[in-house]
């Protein structure tokens, strides 16, 4: 473990930073997935339950289980009113604590680049899904400016601050997603591109949210006041505010699905 490792220890902070994005992309993802009602769902890397909540609200599941390595994130997920019927487990995406064929569908929302061995993670999802069931995921295209906070990361890099990246930053390219899904033996593999945007009411709110980020927060809050002012000015040049002071960021995610043969 290094000091540069991204750690998820604040479920509430993650909600304002990434939970909103998860639902924005997740709604389009579920429209594309078109799941039937009454399925047994597994949410791998469920984090603070942002996407788990969407499953409960939109998909009429028979059951929902979420698994994540961060107990702090799971504690926040258990507090959501709409996810109290879900079961949350602390665990590893590469060694899921479930028997073979236990679910109808397994999904991995905004997580695959955090899995050190993505193919192993996909094989684990395929293992715990029944024959004919669905294995799917969506993730930011980190390799090609798809991350919604890319303007902040790019400006920090221009200032000489190294990027804090997950273990498998290229995992969510369309090519790699296809390779992982076919490599795991899944059938009828399909991919799609999902675009989303989010408008922040003001620069002050944007930076307050950024400070809560597990990857951007530590380097941003460690900057001197002068360097922080330089960072904010640089981001403002990259993404100017509108006449009302609002700032709109854009994200691009890739999604994949396949069936267990």
PDB file of C-alpha atoms in Angstrom:
ATOM      1  CA  UNK A   1       0.000   0.000   0.000  1.00  0.00           C
ATOM      2  CA  UNK A   2       1.304   3.435  -0.942  1.00  0.00           C
ATOM      3  CA  UNK A   3       0.357   6.923   0.154  1.00  0.00           C
ATOM      4  CA  UNK A   4      -0.969   7.495  -3.366  1.00  0.00           C
ATOM      5  CA  UNK A   5      -3.597   4.772  -3.038  1.00  0.00           C
ATOM      6  CA  UNK A   6      -7.190   5.977  -3.424  1.00  0.00           C
ATOM      7  CA  UNK A   7      -9.098   5.183  -0.225  1.00  0.00           C
ATOM      8  CA  UNK A   8     -12.875   5.273   0.201  1.00  0.00           C
ATOM      9  CA  UNK A   9     -13.584   6.178   3.812  1.00  0.00           C
ATOM     10  CA  UNK A  10     -16.331   8.825   3.596  1.00  0.00           C
ATOM     11  CA  UNK A  11     -19.716   7.630   2.310  1.00  0.00           C
ATOM     12  CA  UNK A  12     -21.354  11.028   2.687  1.00  0.00           C
ATOM     13  CA  UNK A  13     -18.526  12.860   0.921  1.00  0.00           C
ATOM     14  CA  UNK A  14     -18.554  10.299  -1.879  1.00  0.00           C
ATOM     15  CA  UNK A  15     -22.288  10.874  -2.314  1.00  0.00           C
ATOM     16  CA  UNK A  16     -21.866  14.542  -3.275  1.00  0.00           C
ATOM     17  CA  UNK A  17     -18.703  13.908  -5.280  1.00  0.00           C
ATOM     18  CA  UNK A  18     -19.565  10.745  -7.263  1.00  0.00           C
ATOM     19  CA  UNK A  19     -22.930   9.362  -6.108  1.00  0.00           C
ATOM     20  CA  UNK A  20     -24.781  11.960  -8.180  1.00  0.00           C
ATOM     21  CA  UNK A  21     -22.754  10.996 -11.257  1.00  0.00           C
ATOM     22  CA  UNK A  22     -23.388   7.303 -10.593  1.00  0.00           C
ATOM     23  CA  UNK A  23     -27.134   7.842 -10.797  1.00  0.00           C
ATOM     24  CA  UNK A  24     -26.895  10.111 -13.849  1.00  0.00           C
ATOM     25  CA  UNK A  25     -24.997   7.456 -15.784  1.00  0.00           C
ATOM     26  CA  UNK A  26     -26.816   4.600 -14.068  1.00  0.00           C
ATOM     27  CA  UNK A  27     -30.245   5.722 -15.253  1.00  0.00           C
ATOM     28  CA  UNK A  28     -29.110   5.597 -18.876  1.00  0.00           C
ATOM     29  CA  UNK A  29     -27.347   2.300 -18.190  1.00  0.00           C
ATOM     30  CA  UNK A  30     -30.549   0.733 -16.829  1.00  0.00           C
ATOM     31  CA  UNK A  31     -32.518   2.020 -19.830  1.00  0.00           C
ATOM     32  CA  UNK A  32     -30.006   0.216 -22.051  1.00  0.00           C
ATOM     33  CA  UNK A  33     -29.948  -2.923 -19.925  1.00  0.00           C
ATOM     34  CA  UNK A  34     -33.773  -3.249 -19.858  1.00  0.00           C
ATOM     35  CA  UNK A  35     -33.900  -5.721 -16.943  1.00  0.00           C
ATOM     36  CA  UNK A  36     -37.147  -7.550 -16.197  1.00  0.00           C
ATOM     37  CA  UNK A  37     -38.700  -7.420 -12.732  1.00  0.00           C
ATOM     38  CA  UNK A  38     -38.153 -10.051 -10.080  1.00  0.00           C
ATOM     39  CA  UNK A  39     -34.430 -10.659 -10.557  1.00  0.00           C
ATOM     40  CA  UNK A  40     -31.851 -11.479  -7.891  1.00  0.00           C
ATOM     41  CA  UNK A  41     -29.268  -8.685  -8.225  1.00  0.00           C
ATOM     42  CA  UNK A  42     -25.631  -8.457  -7.153  1.00  0.00           C
ATOM     43  CA  UNK A  43     -24.044  -4.997  -7.030  1.00  0.00           C
ATOM     44  CA  UNK A  44     -20.260  -5.519  -7.049  1.00  0.00           C
ATOM     45  CA  UNK A  45     -18.355  -2.555  -5.625  1.00  0.00           C
ATOM     46  CA  UNK A  46     -21.608  -1.068  -4.365  1.00  0.00           C
ATOM     47  CA  UNK A  47     -19.760   1.603  -2.376  1.00  0.00           C
ATOM     48  CA  UNK A  48     -22.172   3.877  -0.525  1.00  0.00           C
ATOM     49  CA  UNK A  49     -25.204   2.356  -2.263  1.00  0.00           C
ATOM     50  CA  UNK A  50     -25.833   5.067  -4.881  1.00  0.00           C
ATOM     51  CA  UNK A  51     -26.505   2.604  -7.692  1.00  0.00           C
ATOM     52  CA  UNK A  52     -28.024   0.013  -5.347  1.00  0.00           C
ATOM     53  CA  UNK A  53     -30.685   2.621  -4.631  1.00  0.00           C
ATOM     54  CA  UNK A  54     -31.416   2.942  -8.359  1.00  0.00           C
ATOM     55  CA  UNK A  55     -31.871  -0.832  -8.631  1.00  0.00           C
ATOM     56  CA  UNK A  56     -34.384  -0.825  -5.778  1.00  0.00           C
ATOM     57  CA  UNK A  57     -36.266   2.202  -7.104  1.00  0.00           C
ATOM     58  CA  UNK A  58     -36.398   1.251 -10.779  1.00  0.00           C
ATOM     59  CA  UNK A  59     -36.067  -2.509 -11.243  1.00  0.00           C
ATOM     60  CA  UNK A  60     -38.530  -4.214  -8.858  1.00  0.00           C
ATOM     61  CA  UNK A  61     -35.880  -6.752  -7.803  1.00  0.00           C
ATOM     62  CA  UNK A  62     -36.609  -9.983  -5.955  1.00  0.00           C
ATOM     63  CA  UNK A  63     -33.490  -9.303  -3.902  1.00  0.00           C
ATOM     64  CA  UNK A  64     -30.396  -7.106  -3.959  1.00  0.00           C
ATOM     65  CA  UNK A  65     -26.996  -7.885  -2.466  1.00  0.00           C
ATOM     66  CA  UNK A  66     -24.142  -5.390  -2.470  1.00  0.00           C
ATOM     67  CA  UNK A  67     -20.487  -6.146  -1.820  1.00  0.00           C
ATOM     68  CA  UNK A  68     -17.664  -3.672  -1.230  1.00  0.00           C
ATOM     69  CA  UNK A  69     -14.299  -3.688   0.588  1.00  0.00           C
ATOM     70  CA  UNK A  70     -14.985  -0.419   2.461  1.00  0.00           C
ATOM     71  CA  UNK A  71     -16.985  -0.817   5.651  1.00  0.00           C
ATOM     72  CA  UNK A  72     -17.310   2.979   5.874  1.00  0.00           C
ATOM     73  CA  UNK A  73     -19.051   3.048   2.490  1.00  0.00           C
ATOM     74  CA  UNK A  74     -21.284   0.119   3.435  1.00  0.00           C
ATOM     75  CA  UNK A  75     -22.304   1.843   6.654  1.00  0.00           C
ATOM     76  CA  UNK A  76     -23.609   4.785   4.608  1.00  0.00           C
ATOM     77  CA  UNK A  77     -25.371   2.424   2.170  1.00  0.00           C
ATOM     78  CA  UNK A  78     -27.252   0.755   5.026  1.00  0.00           C
ATOM     79  CA  UNK A  79     -28.631   4.131   6.128  1.00  0.00           C
ATOM     80  CA  UNK A  80     -30.415   4.820   2.847  1.00  0.00           C
ATOM     81  CA  UNK A  81     -34.155   4.423   3.355  1.00  0.00           C
ATOM     82  CA  UNK A  82     -34.682   2.766  -0.015  1.00  0.00           C
ATOM     83  CA  UNK A  83     -31.868   0.230   0.393  1.00  0.00           C
ATOM     84  CA  UNK A  84     -32.757  -1.139   3.809  1.00  0.00           C
ATOM     85  CA  UNK A  85     -34.193  -4.248   2.163  1.00  0.00           C
ATOM     86  CA  UNK A  86     -30.835  -4.854   0.466  1.00  0.00           C
ATOM     87  CA  UNK A  87     -28.103  -6.944   2.080  1.00  0.00           C
ATOM     88  CA  UNK A  88     -24.614  -5.500   2.188  1.00  0.00           C
ATOM     89  CA  UNK A  89     -21.427  -7.517   2.595  1.00  0.00           C
ATOM     90  CA  UNK A  90     -17.805  -6.549   3.023  1.00  0.00           C
ATOM     91  CA  UNK A  91     -15.779  -8.410   0.403  1.00  0.00           C
ATOM     92  CA  UNK A  92     -13.420  -8.483  -2.561  1.00  0.00           C
ATOM     93  CA  UNK A  93     -14.578  -8.292  -6.195  1.00  0.00           C
ATOM     94  CA  UNK A  94     -11.964 -10.907  -7.097  1.00  0.00           C
ATOM     95  CA  UNK A  95     -13.217 -13.382  -4.460  1.00  0.00           C
ATOM     96  CA  UNK A  96     -16.963 -12.872  -4.131  1.00  0.00           C
ATOM     97  CA  UNK A  97     -18.462 -14.428  -0.965  1.00  0.00           C
ATOM     98  CA  UNK A  98     -21.298 -16.215  -2.765  1.00  0.00           C
ATOM     99  CA  UNK A  99     -21.898 -19.702  -4.211  1.00  0.00           C
ATOM    100  CA  UNK A 100     -21.987 -20.498  -7.919  1.00  0.00           C
ATOM    101  CA  UNK A 101     -25.121 -19.443  -9.799  1.00  0.00           C
ATOM    102  CA  UNK A 102     -26.636 -17.519  -6.868  1.00  0.00           C
ATOM    103  CA  UNK A 103     -27.863 -14.500  -8.880  1.00  0.00           C
ATOM    104  CA  UNK A 104     -29.770 -13.634 -12.038  1.00  0.00           C
ATOM    105  CA  UNK A 105     -27.713 -10.523 -12.757  1.00  0.00           C
ATOM    106  CA  UNK A 106     -24.436  -9.045 -11.514  1.00  0.00           C
ATOM    107  CA  UNK A 107     -23.372  -5.485 -12.210  1.00  0.00           C
ATOM    108  CA  UNK A 108     -20.231  -3.467 -11.483  1.00  0.00           C
ATOM    109  CA  UNK A 109     -20.936   0.312 -11.529  1.00  0.00           C
ATOM    110  CA  UNK A 110     -17.931   2.676 -11.843  1.00  0.00           C
ATOM    111  CA  UNK A 111     -15.681   0.037 -10.295  1.00  0.00           C
ATOM    112  CA  UNK A 112     -13.842  -2.089 -12.849  1.00  0.00           C
ATOM    113  CA  UNK A 113     -10.774   0.207 -12.929  1.00  0.00           C
ATOM    114  CA  UNK A 114     -10.410  -0.271  -9.163  1.00  0.00           C
ATOM    115  CA  UNK A 115     -10.097  -4.049  -9.555  1.00  0.00           C
ATOM    116  CA  UNK A 116      -6.381  -5.007  -9.718  1.00  0.00           C
ATOM    117  CA  UNK A 117      -7.171  -7.941 -12.042  1.00  0.00           C
ATOM    118  CA  UNK A 118     -10.308  -6.938 -13.996  1.00  0.00           C
ATOM    119  CA  UNK A 119     -10.604 -10.242 -15.870  1.00  0.00           C
ATOM    120  CA  UNK A 120     -10.583 -12.127 -12.579  1.00  0.00           C
ATOM    121  CA  UNK A 121     -13.326  -9.840 -11.296  1.00  0.00           C
ATOM    122  CA  UNK A 122     -15.471 -10.478 -14.379  1.00  0.00           C
ATOM    123  CA  UNK A 123     -14.940 -14.231 -14.057  1.00  0.00           C
ATOM    124  CA  UNK A 124     -16.091 -14.021 -10.438  1.00  0.00           C
ATOM    125  CA  UNK A 125     -19.273 -12.223 -11.494  1.00  0.00           C
ATOM    126  CA  UNK A 126     -19.884 -14.861 -14.169  1.00  0.00           C
ATOM    127  CA  UNK A 127     -19.336 -17.607 -11.591  1.00  0.00           C
ATOM    128  CA  UNK A 128     -22.030 -16.363  -9.218  1.00  0.00           C
ATOM    129  CA  UNK A 129     -24.622 -15.723 -11.972  1.00  0.00           C
ATOM    130  CA  UNK A 130     -26.847 -18.554 -13.175  1.00  0.00           C
ATOM    131  CA  UNK A 131     -26.746 -19.903 -16.723  1.00  0.00           C
ATOM    132  CA  UNK A 132     -28.499 -17.452 -19.029  1.00  0.00           C
ATOM    133  CA  UNK A 133     -28.089 -14.613 -16.524  1.00  0.00           C
ATOM    134  CA  UNK A 134     -26.527 -11.217 -17.207  1.00  0.00           C
ATOM    135  CA  UNK A 135     -23.119  -9.832 -16.250  1.00  0.00           C
ATOM    136  CA  UNK A 136     -22.729  -6.111 -16.889  1.00  0.00           C
ATOM    137  CA  UNK A 137     -20.762  -3.017 -15.909  1.00  0.00           C
ATOM    138  CA  UNK A 138     -20.156   0.623 -16.688  1.00  0.00           C
ATOM    139  CA  UNK A 139     -17.089   2.728 -16.022  1.00  0.00           C
ATOM    140  CA  UNK A 140     -15.509   6.068 -16.886  1.00  0.00           C
ATOM    141  CA  UNK A 141     -13.266   6.098 -19.934  1.00  0.00           C
ATOM    142  CA  UNK A 142     -10.249   7.251 -17.942  1.00  0.00           C
ATOM    143  CA  UNK A 143      -7.884   6.666 -20.862  1.00  0.00           C
ATOM    144  CA  UNK A 144      -9.508   9.291 -23.074  1.00  0.00           C
ATOM    145  CA  UNK A 145     -10.706  12.252 -20.968  1.00  0.00           C
ATOM    146  CA  UNK A 146     -13.999  10.594 -20.023  1.00  0.00           C
ATOM    147  CA  UNK A 147     -13.652  11.212 -16.287  1.00  0.00           C
ATOM    148  CA  UNK A 148     -16.051  14.048 -15.358  1.00  0.00           C
ATOM    149  CA  UNK A 149     -13.461  15.825 -13.199  1.00  0.00           C
ATOM    150  CA  UNK A 150     -10.844  15.641 -15.954  1.00  0.00           C
ATOM    151  CA  UNK A 151     -10.505  19.473 -16.117  1.00  0.00           C
ATOM    152  CA  UNK A 152      -9.324  19.466 -12.490  1.00  0.00           C
ATOM    153  CA  UNK A 153      -6.962  16.532 -13.001  1.00  0.00           C
ATOM    154  CA  UNK A 154      -5.520  18.010 -16.202  1.00  0.00           C
ATOM    155  CA  UNK A 155      -4.858  21.382 -14.568  1.00  0.00           C
ATOM    156  CA  UNK A 156      -3.252  19.744 -11.547  1.00  0.00           C
ATOM    157  CA  UNK A 157      -1.016  17.722 -13.842  1.00  0.00           C
ATOM    158  CA  UNK A 158      -0.062  20.903 -15.704  1.00  0.00           C
ATOM    159  CA  UNK A 159       1.000  22.335 -12.329  1.00  0.00           C
ATOM    160  CA  UNK A 160       3.220  19.321 -11.692  1.00  0.00           C
ATOM    161  CA  UNK A 161       0.875  17.462  -9.325  1.00  0.00           C
ATOM    162  CA  UNK A 162       0.823  13.753 -10.308  1.00  0.00           C
ATOM    163  CA  UNK A 163      -2.496  12.122 -11.073  1.00  0.00           C
ATOM    164  CA  UNK A 164      -3.888   9.707  -8.498  1.00  0.00           C
ATOM    165  CA  UNK A 165      -5.183   6.809 -10.596  1.00  0.00           C
ATOM    166  CA  UNK A 166      -6.857   3.493  -9.748  1.00  0.00           C
ATOM    167  CA  UNK A 167      -4.988   0.185 -10.228  1.00  0.00           C
ATOM    168  CA  UNK A 168      -6.444  -0.521 -13.718  1.00  0.00           C
ATOM    169  CA  UNK A 169      -7.051   2.897 -15.330  1.00  0.00           C
ATOM    170  CA  UNK A 170      -7.494   1.488 -18.867  1.00  0.00           C
ATOM    171  CA  UNK A 171     -10.012  -1.178 -17.842  1.00  0.00           C
ATOM    172  CA  UNK A 172     -13.097   0.639 -19.149  1.00  0.00           C
ATOM    173  CA  UNK A 173     -12.055   1.205 -22.759  1.00  0.00           C
ATOM    174  CA  UNK A 174     -14.512  -0.423 -25.145  1.00  0.00           C
ATOM    175  CA  UNK A 175     -11.756  -2.737 -26.362  1.00  0.00           C
ATOM    176  CA  UNK A 176     -10.774  -3.904 -22.898  1.00  0.00           C
ATOM    177  CA  UNK A 177     -14.352  -4.353 -21.707  1.00  0.00           C
ATOM    178  CA  UNK A 178     -15.037  -6.548 -24.724  1.00  0.00           C
ATOM    179  CA  UNK A 179     -11.830  -8.477 -24.078  1.00  0.00           C
ATOM    180  CA  UNK A 180     -12.655  -9.072 -20.416  1.00  0.00           C
ATOM    181  CA  UNK A 181     -16.213 -10.197 -21.116  1.00  0.00           C
ATOM    182  CA  UNK A 182     -15.291 -12.548 -23.931  1.00  0.00           C
ATOM    183  CA  UNK A 183     -12.259 -13.751 -21.947  1.00  0.00           C
ATOM    184  CA  UNK A 184     -14.586 -14.685 -19.093  1.00  0.00           C
ATOM    185  CA  UNK A 185     -16.593 -16.865 -21.486  1.00  0.00           C
ATOM    186  CA  UNK A 186     -19.644 -14.607 -21.642  1.00  0.00           C
ATOM    187  CA  UNK A 187     -21.886 -14.725 -24.686  1.00  0.00           C
ATOM    188  CA  UNK A 188     -23.702 -12.080 -26.752  1.00  0.00           C
ATOM    189  CA  UNK A 189     -21.323  -9.368 -25.563  1.00  0.00           C
ATOM    190  CA  UNK A 190     -22.429  -5.802 -26.352  1.00  0.00           C
ATOM    191  CA  UNK A 191     -21.072  -2.372 -25.472  1.00  0.00           C
ATOM    192  CA  UNK A 192     -22.359   1.183 -25.557  1.00  0.00           C
ATOM    193  CA  UNK A 193     -21.204   4.721 -24.768  1.00  0.00           C
ATOM    194  CA  UNK A 194     -23.016   6.778 -22.110  1.00  0.00           C
ATOM    195  CA  UNK A 195     -22.605  10.542 -21.791  1.00  0.00           C
ATOM    196  CA  UNK A 196     -23.672  12.624 -18.821  1.00  0.00           C
ATOM    197  CA  UNK A 197     -23.348  16.186 -17.587  1.00  0.00           C
ATOM    198  CA  UNK A 198     -23.728  17.820 -14.218  1.00  0.00           C
ATOM    199  CA  UNK A 199     -24.077  21.511 -13.457  1.00  0.00           C
ATOM    200  CA  UNK A 200     -22.670  22.939 -10.232  1.00  0.00           C
ATOM    201  CA  UNK A 201     -24.441  26.093  -8.981  1.00  0.00           C
ATOM    202  CA  UNK A 202     -21.166  27.886  -8.307  1.00  0.00           C
ATOM    203  CA  UNK A 203     -17.406  27.508  -8.237  1.00  0.00           C
ATOM    204  CA  UNK A 204     -17.572  27.478  -4.433  1.00  0.00           C
ATOM    205  CA  UNK A 205     -19.796  24.392  -4.451  1.00  0.00           C
ATOM    206  CA  UNK A 206     -17.638  22.664  -7.063  1.00  0.00           C
ATOM    207  CA  UNK A 207     -14.520  23.084  -4.943  1.00  0.00           C
ATOM    208  CA  UNK A 208     -16.276  22.108  -1.717  1.00  0.00           C
ATOM    209  CA  UNK A 209     -17.318  18.850  -3.399  1.00  0.00           C
ATOM    210  CA  UNK A 210     -13.890  18.310  -4.936  1.00  0.00           C
ATOM    211  CA  UNK A 211     -12.289  18.572  -1.496  1.00  0.00           C
ATOM    212  CA  UNK A 212     -14.334  15.506  -0.438  1.00  0.00           C
ATOM    213  CA  UNK A 213     -13.014  13.394  -3.313  1.00  0.00           C
ATOM    214  CA  UNK A 214     -10.928  10.328  -2.389  1.00  0.00           C
ATOM    215  CA  UNK A 215      -8.579  10.921  -5.326  1.00  0.00           C
ATOM    216  CA  UNK A 216      -8.647  14.711  -5.815  1.00  0.00           C
ATOM    217  CA  UNK A 217      -9.277  15.812  -2.236  1.00  0.00           C
ATOM    218  CA  UNK A 218      -5.877  14.990  -0.667  1.00  0.00           C
ATOM    219  CA  UNK A 219      -3.721  16.749  -3.274  1.00  0.00           C
ATOM    220  CA  UNK A 220      -6.108  19.706  -3.582  1.00  0.00           C
ATOM    221  CA  UNK A 221      -6.322  20.333   0.167  1.00  0.00           C
ATOM    222  CA  UNK A 222      -2.533  20.056   0.494  1.00  0.00           C
ATOM    223  CA  UNK A 223      -1.894  22.946  -1.895  1.00  0.00           C
ATOM    224  CA  UNK A 224      -0.742  26.303  -0.577  1.00  0.00           C
ATOM    225  CA  UNK A 225      -3.310  29.118  -0.858  1.00  0.00           C
ATOM    226  CA  UNK A 226      -1.361  30.525  -3.793  1.00  0.00           C
ATOM    227  CA  UNK A 227      -1.242  27.195  -5.620  1.00  0.00           C
ATOM    228  CA  UNK A 228      -4.920  26.541  -4.913  1.00  0.00           C
ATOM    229  CA  UNK A 229      -5.822  29.919  -6.402  1.00  0.00           C
ATOM    230  CA  UNK A 230      -3.722  29.035  -9.447  1.00  0.00           C
ATOM    231  CA  UNK A 231      -5.526  25.685  -9.782  1.00  0.00           C
ATOM    232  CA  UNK A 232      -8.956  27.273  -9.541  1.00  0.00           C
ATOM    233  CA  UNK A 233      -8.064  29.912 -12.129  1.00  0.00           C
ATOM    234  CA  UNK A 234      -6.725  27.257 -14.504  1.00  0.00           C
ATOM    235  CA  UNK A 235      -9.870  25.118 -14.214  1.00  0.00           C
ATOM    236  CA  UNK A 236     -12.017  28.222 -14.764  1.00  0.00           C
ATOM    237  CA  UNK A 237     -10.168  28.816 -18.028  1.00  0.00           C
ATOM    238  CA  UNK A 238     -10.777  25.215 -19.110  1.00  0.00           C
ATOM    239  CA  UNK A 239     -14.477  25.232 -18.110  1.00  0.00           C
ATOM    240  CA  UNK A 240     -15.782  28.812 -17.879  1.00  0.00           C
ATOM    241  CA  UNK A 241     -18.841  29.519 -15.748  1.00  0.00           C
ATOM    242  CA  UNK A 242     -22.013  30.743 -17.440  1.00  0.00           C
ATOM    243  CA  UNK A 243     -23.570  34.156 -16.818  1.00  0.00           C
ATOM    244  CA  UNK A 244     -25.160  32.866 -13.604  1.00  0.00           C
ATOM    245  CA  UNK A 245     -21.902  31.449 -12.281  1.00  0.00           C
ATOM    246  CA  UNK A 246     -22.868  27.846 -12.942  1.00  0.00           C
ATOM    247  CA  UNK A 247     -20.229  25.353 -14.099  1.00  0.00           C
ATOM    248  CA  UNK A 248     -21.060  22.277 -16.179  1.00  0.00           C
ATOM    249  CA  UNK A 249     -18.798  19.239 -16.289  1.00  0.00           C
ATOM    250  CA  UNK A 250     -19.201  16.388 -18.758  1.00  0.00           C
ATOM    251  CA  UNK A 251     -18.428  12.694 -18.388  1.00  0.00           C
ATOM    252  CA  UNK A 252     -18.264   9.734 -20.754  1.00  0.00           C
ATOM    253  CA  UNK A 253     -18.673   6.153 -19.596  1.00  0.00           C
ATOM    254  CA  UNK A 254     -18.548   2.828 -21.379  1.00  0.00           C
ATOM    255  CA  UNK A 255     -20.954  -0.001 -20.603  1.00  0.00           C
ATOM    256  CA  UNK A 256     -20.823  -3.706 -21.407  1.00  0.00           C
ATOM    257  CA  UNK A 257     -23.127  -6.684 -20.979  1.00  0.00           C
ATOM    258  CA  UNK A 258     -23.022 -10.379 -21.703  1.00  0.00           C
ATOM    259  CA  UNK A 259     -24.766 -13.618 -20.798  1.00  0.00           C
ATOM    260  CA  UNK A 260     -23.522 -16.636 -18.910  1.00  0.00           C
ATOM    261  CA  UNK A 261     -23.414 -19.542 -21.360  1.00  0.00           C
TER     262      UNK A 261
END
